[in-house]
Coordinates of C-alpha atoms and ligand atoms in Angstrom, one line a residue:
M1 CA 137.9 9.8 97.5
A2 CA 136.0 7.4 95.3
L3 CA 136.3 6.3 91.7
I4 CA 133.1 7.1 90.1
V5 CA 132.0 6.0 86.6
Q6 CA 129.3 8.0 85.0
K7 CA 127.5 7.3 81.8
Y8 CA 125.4 9.9 79.8
G9 CA 123.0 8.7 77.2
G10 CA 122.4 10.5 73.9
S11 CA 119.5 12.7 75.2
S12 CA 121.9 14.1 77.9
V13 CA 124.3 15.1 75.3
A14 CA 122.0 16.1 72.4
D15 CA 123.4 19.6 71.6
A16 CA 126.1 21.9 72.7
E17 CA 124.1 23.2 75.8
S18 CA 123.6 19.9 77.3
I19 CA 127.2 18.9 76.7
K20 CA 128.2 21.9 78.7
R21 CA 125.8 20.9 81.5
V22 CA 126.9 17.4 81.6
A23 CA 130.6 18.8 81.6
K24 CA 129.6 20.9 84.6
R25 CA 128.3 17.7 86.4
I26 CA 131.4 16.0 85.8
V27 CA 133.6 18.7 87.1
D28 CA 131.5 19.2 90.2
T29 CA 132.1 15.4 90.8
R30 CA 135.7 16.0 90.2
R31 CA 135.7 19.0 92.6
A32 CA 134.2 16.8 95.2
G33 CA 137.5 14.9 95.2
H34 CA 136.6 11.9 93.1
D35 CA 138.2 10.2 90.2
V36 CA 135.9 10.3 87.3
V37 CA 135.6 8.1 84.2
V38 CA 132.8 8.8 81.9
A39 CA 131.2 6.8 79.2
V40 CA 129.3 8.7 76.8
S41 CA 126.8 8.0 73.9
A42 CA 126.3 9.5 70.6
M43 CA 124.6 13.0 70.6
G44 CA 120.8 12.7 70.5
D45 CA 119.6 10.7 67.6
T46 CA 123.0 10.5 65.8
T47 CA 123.3 6.8 65.7
D48 CA 119.8 6.6 64.0
E49 CA 120.8 9.2 61.4
L50 CA 124.0 7.3 60.8
L51 CA 122.0 4.1 60.3
D52 CA 119.6 5.9 57.9
L53 CA 122.4 7.2 55.8
A54 CA 124.1 3.6 55.6
N55 CA 120.7 2.3 54.6
E56 CA 120.5 5.0 51.7
V57 CA 123.7 3.9 50.2
A58 CA 123.4 0.2 50.5
P59 CA 120.5 -2.1 51.2
I60 CA 122.4 -4.3 53.4
P61 CA 125.5 -2.4 54.6
A62 CA 128.7 -4.4 55.3
P63 CA 128.6 -5.1 59.1
R64 CA 132.4 -4.1 59.4
E65 CA 131.8 -0.8 57.7
L66 CA 128.7 -0.2 59.5
D67 CA 130.6 -0.5 63.0
M68 CA 133.2 2.1 61.5
L69 CA 130.4 4.4 60.7
L70 CA 128.3 4.0 63.9
S71 CA 131.3 4.2 66.3
S72 CA 132.0 7.6 64.9
G73 CA 129.1 9.0 66.7
E74 CA 130.6 8.5 70.1
R75 CA 133.8 9.9 68.8
I76 CA 132.1 13.2 68.3
S77 CA 130.4 13.4 71.7
M78 CA 133.4 12.2 73.6
A79 CA 135.9 15.0 72.1
L80 CA 133.2 17.7 72.4
L81 CA 132.8 16.7 76.1
A82 CA 136.6 16.8 76.8
M83 CA 136.7 20.2 75.2
A84 CA 133.9 21.5 77.3
I85 CA 135.6 20.2 80.4
H86 CA 139.0 21.9 79.3
S87 CA 137.3 25.2 79.0
M88 CA 136.1 24.9 82.4
G89 CA 139.8 24.6 83.5
F90 CA 140.0 20.9 84.2
E91 CA 142.1 18.3 82.4
A92 CA 140.0 15.8 80.5
R93 CA 141.1 13.1 78.0
S94 CA 138.9 11.1 75.6
F95 CA 139.4 7.6 74.4
T96 CA 137.9 5.3 71.8
G97 CA 136.8 2.1 72.8
S98 CA 139.8 0.4 71.5
Q99 CA 142.2 2.9 73.2
A100 CA 140.4 2.2 76.3
G101 CA 141.0 -1.5 76.1
M102 CA 137.5 -2.6 75.3
I103 CA 138.3 -6.0 73.9
T104 CA 135.4 -7.9 72.3
D105 CA 134.5 -10.8 70.2
A106 CA 134.4 -10.3 66.5
K107 CA 130.5 -10.1 66.2
H108 CA 129.8 -6.9 64.4
G109 CA 126.7 -4.9 65.5
A110 CA 126.3 -7.2 68.8
A111 CA 129.9 -7.7 70.0
R112 CA 130.3 -8.9 73.5
I113 CA 132.9 -7.7 75.9
V114 CA 135.4 -10.4 76.5
D115 CA 138.2 -8.3 78.4
V116 CA 139.0 -4.8 79.5
T117 CA 142.5 -3.7 79.8
P118 CA 142.2 0.0 80.7
V119 CA 145.9 0.8 80.9
R120 CA 145.6 4.1 79.4
L121 CA 142.7 5.2 81.5
R122 CA 144.7 4.3 84.7
E123 CA 147.6 6.4 83.6
A124 CA 145.3 9.4 82.7
L125 CA 143.6 9.0 86.0
D126 CA 147.0 8.9 87.8
E127 CA 147.9 12.1 86.0
G128 CA 144.8 13.6 87.5
A129 CA 142.8 13.7 84.3
I130 CA 139.0 13.1 84.0
V131 CA 138.6 10.2 81.6
I132 CA 136.0 10.3 78.8
V133 CA 135.3 7.0 76.9
A134 CA 133.3 6.6 73.8
G135 CA 130.5 4.1 74.7
F136 CA 129.0 1.2 72.7
Q137 CA 132.4 0.4 71.0
G138 CA 135.3 -2.1 71.1
F139 CA 138.0 -3.9 69.3
N140 CA 138.6 -7.4 68.4
R141 CA 142.0 -8.7 68.7
D142 CA 141.8 -11.4 66.0
T143 CA 140.3 -9.3 63.2
R144 CA 141.9 -6.0 64.7
D145 CA 138.5 -4.3 63.7
I146 CA 136.3 -1.9 65.7
T147 CA 133.0 -3.5 66.7
T148 CA 130.0 -2.1 68.4
L149 CA 127.9 -3.6 71.3
G150 CA 124.3 -3.3 69.9
R151 CA 121.9 -0.6 70.4
G152 CA 122.0 1.0 73.9
G153 CA 125.5 -0.5 74.4
S154 CA 126.9 2.5 76.2
D155 CA 125.4 1.2 79.5
T156 CA 127.3 -1.9 79.1
T157 CA 130.5 0.2 78.4
A158 CA 130.1 2.0 81.7
V159 CA 129.4 -1.2 83.8
A160 CA 132.4 -3.0 82.1
L161 CA 134.6 0.2 83.0
A162 CA 133.2 0.1 86.7
A163 CA 134.0 -3.5 87.0
A164 CA 137.7 -3.2 85.3
L165 CA 138.5 -0.3 87.4
D166 CA 136.9 -1.4 90.5
A167 CA 135.0 1.7 90.8
D168 CA 132.8 2.5 93.8
V169 CA 129.8 3.1 91.8
C170 CA 128.5 3.2 88.2
E171 CA 126.1 6.1 87.9
I172 CA 123.9 5.8 84.7
Y173 CA 122.3 9.3 83.8
S174 CA 119.1 9.6 81.7
D175 CA 116.2 12.0 81.4
V176 CA 114.3 10.0 84.1
D177 CA 114.8 10.2 87.9
G178 CA 115.5 6.6 88.4
I179 CA 113.9 3.3 88.2
F180 CA 110.2 3.5 88.7
T181 CA 107.4 1.0 89.7
A182 CA 106.2 1.3 86.2
D183 CA 107.1 3.5 83.1
P184 CA 105.9 7.0 84.3
R185 CA 104.8 7.8 80.7
V186 CA 102.3 4.8 80.9
I187 CA 101.4 5.1 84.5
P188 CA 101.8 8.7 85.8
R189 CA 101.4 7.6 89.5
A190 CA 104.5 5.5 89.2
R191 CA 106.8 5.7 92.1
K192 CA 110.5 6.0 92.0
L193 CA 112.3 3.2 93.8
D194 CA 115.1 3.8 96.1
T195 CA 116.6 0.5 95.6
I196 CA 115.8 -2.6 93.5
S197 CA 117.5 -6.0 93.3
S198 CA 119.4 -6.7 90.2
E199 CA 117.4 -9.8 89.8
E200 CA 114.1 -7.9 89.7
M201 CA 115.5 -5.4 87.5
L202 CA 116.7 -8.2 85.0
E203 CA 113.2 -9.3 84.9
L204 CA 111.6 -6.0 84.4
A205 CA 114.0 -5.2 81.7
A206 CA 113.5 -8.6 80.0
N207 CA 109.6 -7.9 80.1
G208 CA 109.6 -4.3 78.6
A209 CA 110.9 -2.0 81.1
K210 CA 113.3 0.5 79.2
V211 CA 115.3 2.3 81.8
L212 CA 118.4 0.0 81.9
Y213 CA 119.8 -2.4 79.3
I214 CA 119.6 -6.1 80.1
R215 CA 123.1 -6.7 79.2
A216 CA 124.4 -4.1 81.5
V217 CA 122.6 -5.3 84.4
E218 CA 123.7 -8.7 83.8
F219 CA 127.3 -7.6 83.6
A220 CA 126.9 -5.6 86.8
R221 CA 125.3 -8.6 88.5
R222 CA 128.2 -11.0 87.5
H223 CA 130.9 -8.5 88.4
G224 CA 129.5 -7.0 91.5
V225 CA 129.1 -3.4 90.2
L226 CA 126.7 -1.1 91.9
I227 CA 124.6 0.8 89.6
H228 CA 122.9 4.2 90.4
A229 CA 120.3 5.1 87.8
R230 CA 119.6 8.9 88.1
S231 CA 118.7 11.9 86.3
T232 CA 120.8 14.4 84.4
F233 CA 118.4 17.1 85.2
T234 CA 118.3 16.9 89.0
S235 CA 120.9 16.3 91.6
S236 CA 118.7 14.1 93.8
E237 CA 119.6 10.5 94.2
G238 CA 118.0 8.0 91.9
T239 CA 117.7 4.2 92.3
Y240 CA 120.5 1.9 93.3
V241 CA 120.5 -1.5 91.7
L242 CA 121.7 -4.0 94.4
G243 CA 123.4 -7.2 93.4
E244 CA 123.4 -10.1 95.7
G245 CA 124.7 -9.4 99.2
M246 CA 125.2 -5.5 98.3
K247 CA 124.1 -3.0 101.0
N248 CA 121.9 -0.2 100.4
P249 CA 124.4 2.6 100.3
R250 CA 121.8 5.0 101.6
G251 CA 120.4 3.0 104.3
P252 CA 122.0 3.0 107.8
E253 CA 124.0 0.1 108.5
G254 CA 122.0 -3.0 109.2
A255 CA 118.6 -1.0 108.7
A256 CA 115.7 -3.3 108.0
M257 CA 114.6 -2.6 104.5
E258 CA 110.9 -2.6 104.0
E259 CA 110.7 -5.3 101.3
P260 CA 107.7 -4.7 99.1
I261 CA 106.4 -7.8 97.7
V262 CA 106.1 -6.4 94.2
A263 CA 108.8 -4.2 92.8
G264 CA 107.1 -3.1 89.7
V265 CA 104.9 -3.6 86.6
A266 CA 106.2 -3.7 83.0
T267 CA 104.3 -3.4 80.0
D268 CA 105.4 -4.7 76.4
L269 CA 103.7 -3.9 73.1
T270 CA 106.4 -5.5 70.9
Q271 CA 105.2 -9.1 70.9
A272 CA 103.0 -11.0 68.7
K273 CA 101.2 -14.2 69.0
I274 CA 101.0 -17.2 66.7
T275 CA 98.6 -20.0 67.1
V276 CA 99.2 -23.2 65.5
V277 CA 95.5 -24.7 65.0
G278 CA 94.6 -28.3 64.9
V279 CA 98.0 -29.9 65.9
P280 CA 97.7 -33.7 66.1
D281 CA 98.0 -34.5 69.9
V282 CA 100.7 -37.2 69.6
P283 CA 104.1 -37.1 71.2
G284 CA 106.8 -35.1 69.3
K285 CA 104.6 -32.5 67.7
A286 CA 105.7 -29.7 70.0
A287 CA 109.3 -30.5 69.4
E288 CA 108.7 -30.5 65.6
I289 CA 106.9 -27.0 65.9
F290 CA 109.6 -25.4 68.0
T291 CA 112.4 -26.7 66.1
V292 CA 111.0 -25.2 63.0
V293 CA 110.4 -22.0 64.8
A294 CA 113.8 -21.8 66.3
K295 CA 115.4 -22.4 62.9
S296 CA 113.7 -19.4 61.6
G297 CA 115.7 -17.4 64.3
A298 CA 112.6 -16.6 66.4
N299 CA 113.0 -15.9 70.1
V300 CA 110.0 -17.7 71.6
D301 CA 108.6 -16.3 74.9
M302 CA 105.4 -17.9 76.2
I303 CA 103.9 -21.0 75.1
V304 CA 100.4 -22.5 75.9
Q305 CA 99.0 -25.7 74.7
N306 CA 95.3 -26.1 75.0
V307 CA 93.7 -29.5 76.1
S308 CA 92.9 -31.4 72.9
A309 CA 89.4 -32.0 71.8
A310 CA 88.4 -35.6 72.4
S311 CA 86.5 -35.9 69.2
T312 CA 89.3 -34.8 66.9
G313 CA 92.5 -35.7 68.8
R314 CA 93.8 -32.3 67.9
T315 CA 95.0 -29.4 70.1
D316 CA 96.0 -25.7 69.4
I317 CA 99.4 -24.5 70.5
S318 CA 100.0 -20.5 70.9
F319 CA 103.2 -18.9 71.4
T320 CA 104.4 -15.4 71.7
L321 CA 107.5 -13.8 69.9
P322 CA 109.0 -10.5 68.9
K323 CA 106.8 -9.0 66.3
A324 CA 109.7 -8.7 64.0
D325 CA 110.4 -12.4 64.2
A326 CA 106.8 -13.3 63.3
P327 CA 107.0 -13.3 59.5
A328 CA 109.9 -15.6 59.3
A329 CA 108.4 -18.0 61.9
L330 CA 105.1 -18.2 60.0
K331 CA 106.8 -18.8 56.7
A332 CA 109.0 -21.6 58.2
L333 CA 105.9 -23.2 59.8
A334 CA 103.7 -22.9 56.7
G335 CA 106.6 -24.7 54.7
D336 CA 106.4 -27.8 57.2
Q337 CA 102.5 -27.8 57.5
G338 CA 102.2 -31.0 55.5
E339 CA 104.9 -32.9 57.7
I340 CA 103.6 -31.6 61.1
G341 CA 100.1 -32.1 60.1
F342 CA 98.5 -28.9 61.7
E343 CA 95.4 -27.3 60.2
N344 CA 96.2 -23.6 60.0
L345 CA 98.1 -20.7 61.5
I346 CA 96.8 -17.5 63.2
H347 CA 99.0 -14.5 63.4
D348 CA 98.0 -11.9 66.1
D349 CA 100.1 -8.7 66.3
Q350 CA 97.6 -6.9 68.5
I351 CA 98.6 -8.3 71.9
G352 CA 100.2 -6.7 74.9
K353 CA 101.9 -8.3 77.8
L354 CA 101.6 -7.1 81.3
S355 CA 104.2 -8.4 83.8
V356 CA 104.4 -8.0 87.6
V357 CA 107.9 -8.5 89.2
G358 CA 109.0 -9.0 92.8
A359 CA 111.2 -11.0 94.7
G360 CA 108.7 -11.3 97.6
M361 CA 106.7 -13.7 95.5
R362 CA 108.9 -16.4 96.5
T363 CA 107.5 -16.3 100.0
H364 CA 104.2 -14.7 99.9
S365 CA 101.0 -16.3 98.7
G366 CA 98.0 -14.6 96.9
V367 CA 100.2 -12.5 94.8
S368 CA 98.7 -13.8 91.5
A369 CA 95.1 -13.6 92.9
T370 CA 95.6 -9.9 93.3
L371 CA 96.4 -9.5 89.6
F372 CA 93.7 -11.6 88.4
E373 CA 91.1 -9.7 90.6
A374 CA 92.3 -6.4 89.5
L375 CA 91.9 -7.5 85.9
R376 CA 88.5 -9.0 86.5
D377 CA 87.4 -5.7 88.1
T378 CA 88.4 -3.8 84.9
G379 CA 86.6 -6.6 82.8
I380 CA 89.8 -7.3 80.9
N381 CA 90.2 -10.7 79.5
I382 CA 93.4 -12.6 80.0
E383 CA 94.5 -14.7 77.0
M384 CA 97.8 -16.3 78.2
I385 CA 99.6 -16.6 81.6
S386 CA 103.0 -17.5 82.4
T387 CA 105.2 -17.4 85.7
S388 CA 108.7 -17.5 86.8
E389 CA 109.8 -17.6 90.6
I390 CA 109.6 -13.7 90.9
R391 CA 107.3 -12.8 87.9
I392 CA 103.8 -13.3 86.6
S393 CA 102.9 -12.3 83.1
V394 CA 99.7 -12.1 81.1
V395 CA 98.9 -11.6 77.6
L396 CA 95.8 -9.5 76.8
R397 CA 94.7 -7.1 74.0
G398 CA 97.3 -4.5 73.3
A399 CA 94.5 -1.9 73.4
D400 CA 93.7 -2.9 77.0
L401 CA 97.3 -2.7 78.2
V402 CA 97.5 0.8 79.7
E403 CA 94.2 0.4 81.6
A404 CA 95.2 -3.0 82.8
A405 CA 98.6 -1.8 83.9
R406 CA 97.1 0.9 85.9
A407 CA 94.6 -1.2 87.6
V408 CA 97.2 -3.7 88.5
H409 CA 99.5 -0.9 89.8
T410 CA 96.9 0.3 92.1
A411 CA 95.9 -3.0 93.2
Y412 CA 99.4 -3.8 94.5
G413 CA 99.6 -0.5 96.3
L414 CA 102.2 0.9 94.3
D415 CA 100.7 4.2 93.4
S416 CA 102.3 7.4 94.6
E417 CA 100.8 10.5 95.9
I418 CA 102.2 12.7 93.2
E419 CA 102.7 12.4 89.5
A420 CA 106.0 11.5 88.3
V421 CA 108.0 14.2 86.6
V422 CA 109.2 13.1 83.1
H423 CA 111.9 15.7 81.8
A424 CA 112.3 14.9 78.3
G425 CA 110.6 12.3 76.2
T426 CA 112.8 9.3 75.5
G427 CA 114.0 7.8 78.9
R428 CA 117.5 7.5 77.3
Ligands
LIG1 N1 124.6 5.4 70.5 C1 124.1 4.0 70.6 C2 122.8 3.8 70.4 O1 122.0 4.8 70.1 C3 124.6 3.5 72.0 C4 123.9 4.0 73.2 O2 123.3 5.1 73.0 O3 124.1 3.5 74.3 O4 122.3 2.7 70.4
MG2 MG1 121.8 6.6 71.7

């Protein structure tokens, strides 16, 4: 008998029918003899609708009240799910984040879990109940207020529960079959992976892959939680996210795993590029620029500095950042133009970022050449390049991103024979 944590996202509990289907799944797991703890998201687009409502009554809703409001979404789904399970003849009990002992810091809207004290959950499990916990929410001990963990936070709730209860596995259900070599909505020939290392998953998530939330994967990696990302719509196995030293639960003991060099391709259209033109090429200018940009609150990703023109002694510095951060960064830079001494600013929000991720890059050469050749063959121009130990990213025109991603996916031999099935539309 195992202890299994299951997380169901908003699209899995969007209406009464789906709630009943999820209830059946939970009951089936219980029938198989396992203890079950469920973290559930708010139904469908509830969180977005609540946010819209808040913005209608107040231009800048008070963070404390916003958390009170948003946390109510998960209360609805958890109670309905418990009722649905009751009506199937099983004992289930729902708990809010604070009842479940989800202790966070006090940062409303983006709280971090600092401790989990699942006393009541253990009691309920000992009494044979199925436990349902509201995802995405917690409680701060100092302020004694309800907090939320940030959008998509129910994944983190599930992983934190799995860690605190020492669960055997944390199953994260959504409307896709698992983790793919690319987003199947972008690349229909994307292939489902049986396993992926948490390190690769983190790089993919940080570079645009949307299946799992970064913070949940980080939490799992730190606490040794085995994640199984799978679909609500099928009973087939999905993808296991393996932390360091974890064995593939599916593979026979000691079986040699065929380690592909590249695990996947991620695309990202949410970044913009700012070029600071004509920066005096003297020590300290990059420091000035990026201090100003950091103060504006922008999260800089890639940076490229060109060689300076000998005749002018000036250079251009380009960097990428989330589109939403660009206006503030531009304003801050413009405000310090005289001091920094650059000539002008160019804002480009039509870029796309393509990343190739694979732990095998550490030990294999020629991985980047394959990428560049694939792009050359499609005639797509590369504007920026950056690498980490297990990732290569390029910036190109956003309009070229899909074609580029498909070509690169093929070039690394990742294409599957059949087209991936996308059950619903959102991936959540
Ligand atoms: N309901 C929250 C959201 O939509 C949390 C979640 O779905 O994980 O962001
Ligand atoms: Mg949601």
